[in-house]
Amino acid sequence: MASASEIAAKLNLVPNPEGGLYTETFRDISIFLSKSQLPPHYKVDRPVSTCIYFMLQSGNVSRLHRIPCAETWHFYLGEPLTIVELDEKDGKLKLTCLGPDLGDNQQVQYTVPPYVWFGAFPTEDFHISRDGRAAKAEPRDAECPIPSLDAPARLPFNFKTLSSENIPSLFPPFRIMSLSFLFSPILIDLPSDFSCSQLIGANKFSCF
């Protein structure tokens, strides 16, 4: 089986602003939504959907962020990945494990609803108890075992990351402390017409 670095090179993966590695694999140019068809926070016309490859190695996380549209994750290969959702409306925590073991309640597909704070981590890197407290596992080799490789699909978006400066007061303090590994050190508030490729530099777009 290929190493994480070999997979990243094969799929042209580059750093993702909120963590992990990604590349865009599809952008539907057959249907464009005009500004008049979109909510007011969208400032430009947009294609109806996009897809990416996303890889998360051991020792890395996808930091808590939110977007104004639903995002569907498809699991492809590697170790399981846990999606963490924090609902600003009621402060509730939800954990969903993406992976190949359906008998262990892992999901091969999951949709995160719009406007929910969410992030992700390799399932074997942390244990989160029922009350939301996280315990870190011993460090592991980021190259092996094979990291989680997934394919989120959604409308091209603007996103905001959750940092210590903008944590909603609804979240219990112990939960904030235990999940601090998913917080961004700074707040990233991007305009509605922003493309991820603008932040990380020129990206290679390929179809697989």
XYZ file of C-alpha atoms in Angstrom:
208
model
C 0.000 0.000 0.000
C 1.264 3.481 -0.866
C 2.464 5.841 1.863
C 0.695 9.098 2.706
C 3.305 11.107 0.791
C 2.942 8.875 -2.260
C -0.849 9.259 -2.200
C -0.532 13.039 -1.845
C 1.843 13.203 -4.820
C -0.318 10.904 -6.957
C -3.473 12.968 -6.331
C -1.776 16.397 -6.438
C -2.839 17.176 -2.862
C -1.857 20.529 -1.348
C -2.370 22.086 2.131
C -5.966 22.947 2.993
C -6.534 26.254 4.878
C -8.298 24.533 7.806
C -5.918 21.541 7.916
C -5.193 18.346 6.006
C -4.429 18.061 2.291
C -6.790 18.456 -0.644
C -7.285 18.992 -4.343
C -10.398 19.975 -6.262
C -11.477 17.185 -8.630
C -14.735 18.532 -10.045
C -16.476 21.871 -10.559
C -19.871 21.724 -12.244
C -19.790 24.408 -14.912
C -22.972 23.179 -16.608
C -25.183 25.035 -14.128
C -24.315 28.409 -12.627
C -26.356 30.078 -9.900
C -26.601 33.837 -10.279
C -26.406 36.260 -7.363
C -30.154 36.806 -7.632
C -30.727 33.088 -6.959
C -28.446 32.971 -3.914
C -28.694 34.386 -0.376
C -27.316 37.930 -0.008
C -23.999 36.843 1.554
C -22.980 35.360 -1.812
C -21.405 38.150 -3.861
C -20.714 36.413 -7.184
C -22.308 33.798 -9.441
C -21.401 30.234 -8.481
C -21.394 26.743 -10.017
C -23.959 24.453 -8.454
C -21.416 22.045 -6.904
C -17.783 21.034 -6.476
C -15.921 17.939 -5.234
C -12.500 17.543 -3.649
C -10.171 14.844 -2.395
C -9.287 15.409 1.261
C -6.628 13.502 3.213
C -5.990 13.732 6.947
C -2.823 12.164 8.342
C -2.202 11.140 11.945
C -1.094 14.173 13.949
C -3.202 16.552 11.845
C -6.744 17.871 12.235
C -9.321 19.768 10.230
C -9.957 22.787 12.464
C -13.462 23.829 13.442
C -15.057 25.991 10.774
C -18.476 26.530 9.240
C -19.868 27.172 5.786
C -23.260 28.416 4.547
C -24.141 25.208 2.694
C -24.340 21.482 3.379
C -21.199 19.396 2.778
C -21.336 15.668 2.013
C -18.330 13.466 2.873
C -17.585 10.153 1.125
C -15.038 7.759 2.665
C -12.617 6.122 0.210
C -9.748 4.393 2.012
C -7.440 4.379 5.011
C -8.098 4.777 8.716
C -11.415 6.087 10.048
C -11.945 9.805 10.543
C -14.196 11.437 13.153
C -16.266 14.494 12.223
C -16.981 16.799 15.179
C -20.013 19.100 15.059
C -20.783 21.876 17.572
C -24.225 23.433 17.309
C -24.160 27.105 18.255
C -27.929 27.068 18.845
C -27.930 24.583 21.719
C -24.255 23.866 22.429
C -24.641 20.169 21.621
C -21.723 18.032 20.448
C -22.103 15.383 17.725
C -19.474 12.867 16.634
C -19.700 10.887 13.389
C -17.102 8.304 12.410
C -16.346 7.885 8.699
C -14.801 4.549 7.837
C -15.216 1.154 6.154
C -16.477 -0.850 9.176
C -20.263 -0.622 8.956
C -20.547 -3.205 11.729
C -18.821 -0.758 14.091
C -21.296 2.026 13.237
C -18.864 3.750 10.892
C -20.378 5.664 7.981
C -19.162 5.639 4.374
C -21.126 8.822 3.642
C -22.249 11.693 5.859
C -23.661 15.187 5.289
C -22.781 18.098 7.573
C -25.649 20.621 7.635
C -25.037 24.307 6.834
C -23.948 26.837 9.482
C -22.777 24.197 11.983
C -19.250 24.449 13.404
C -17.428 21.285 12.346
C -13.949 19.825 12.169
C -12.365 16.389 11.938
C -9.509 14.262 13.271
C -8.088 10.759 12.694
C -10.247 8.592 14.961
C -7.269 6.748 16.466
C -5.553 10.018 17.484
C -8.072 11.026 20.174
C -10.697 9.485 22.411
C -13.687 11.707 23.161
C -15.938 10.676 26.038
C -19.721 11.004 26.083
C -19.487 14.342 27.886
C -17.149 15.759 25.230
C -13.776 15.440 26.966
C -10.871 14.528 24.679
C -7.803 12.422 25.513
C -4.876 12.362 23.083
C -3.383 9.017 22.063
C 0.329 8.300 21.732
C 1.925 9.928 18.638
C 1.938 7.745 15.520
C 3.756 7.738 12.202
C 1.962 10.127 9.831
C 3.051 8.013 6.837
C 1.707 4.709 8.099
C -0.963 3.498 8.678
C -2.694 4.917 5.638
C -4.513 8.165 6.498
C -8.164 8.786 5.817
C -8.926 9.736 2.199
C -12.354 11.271 1.669
C -14.283 13.294 -0.900
C -16.346 16.199 0.474
C -18.813 17.693 -2.016
C -20.591 21.027 -1.717
C -21.306 24.410 -3.258
C -18.157 26.559 -3.522
C -18.147 28.461 -0.248
C -16.846 31.148 2.018
C -15.871 29.829 5.438
C -15.043 31.025 8.922
C -12.852 29.149 11.399
C -13.524 28.955 15.130
C -10.826 30.556 17.296
C -10.496 31.422 20.982
C -11.554 34.977 20.119
C -14.944 34.027 18.673
C -16.057 30.970 20.663
C -19.829 31.124 21.161
C -20.760 31.500 24.832
C -23.177 28.563 24.573
C -20.347 26.034 24.563
C -19.471 24.746 28.075
C -15.959 25.793 29.223
C -14.775 22.195 29.730
C -15.831 21.373 26.171
C -13.942 24.363 24.823
C -10.817 23.274 26.699
C -11.054 19.618 25.662
C -11.634 20.447 21.987
C -9.067 23.254 21.799
C -6.941 21.100 19.470
C -9.573 21.794 16.791
C -9.497 25.582 17.164
C -7.776 27.865 14.700
C -5.098 30.140 16.227
C -6.617 33.025 14.279
C -9.999 33.856 12.849
C -10.224 33.518 9.091
C -13.207 35.434 7.740
C -13.180 35.295 3.965
C -15.337 37.183 1.469
C -18.156 35.320 -0.245
C -16.384 35.377 -3.613
C -13.224 33.803 -2.172
C -11.699 30.649 -3.645
C -9.469 28.380 -1.542
C -6.867 28.467 -4.301
C -6.420 32.201 -3.657
C -5.200 31.486 -0.132
C -2.825 28.602 -0.788
C -1.538 29.675 -4.189
C -2.059 28.149 -7.594
C -3.661 24.715 -7.331
C -3.666 21.853 -9.816
C -7.142 20.835 -10.866
C -7.532 17.284 -12.115
C -10.331 14.801 -12.650
C -9.856 11.251 -11.408
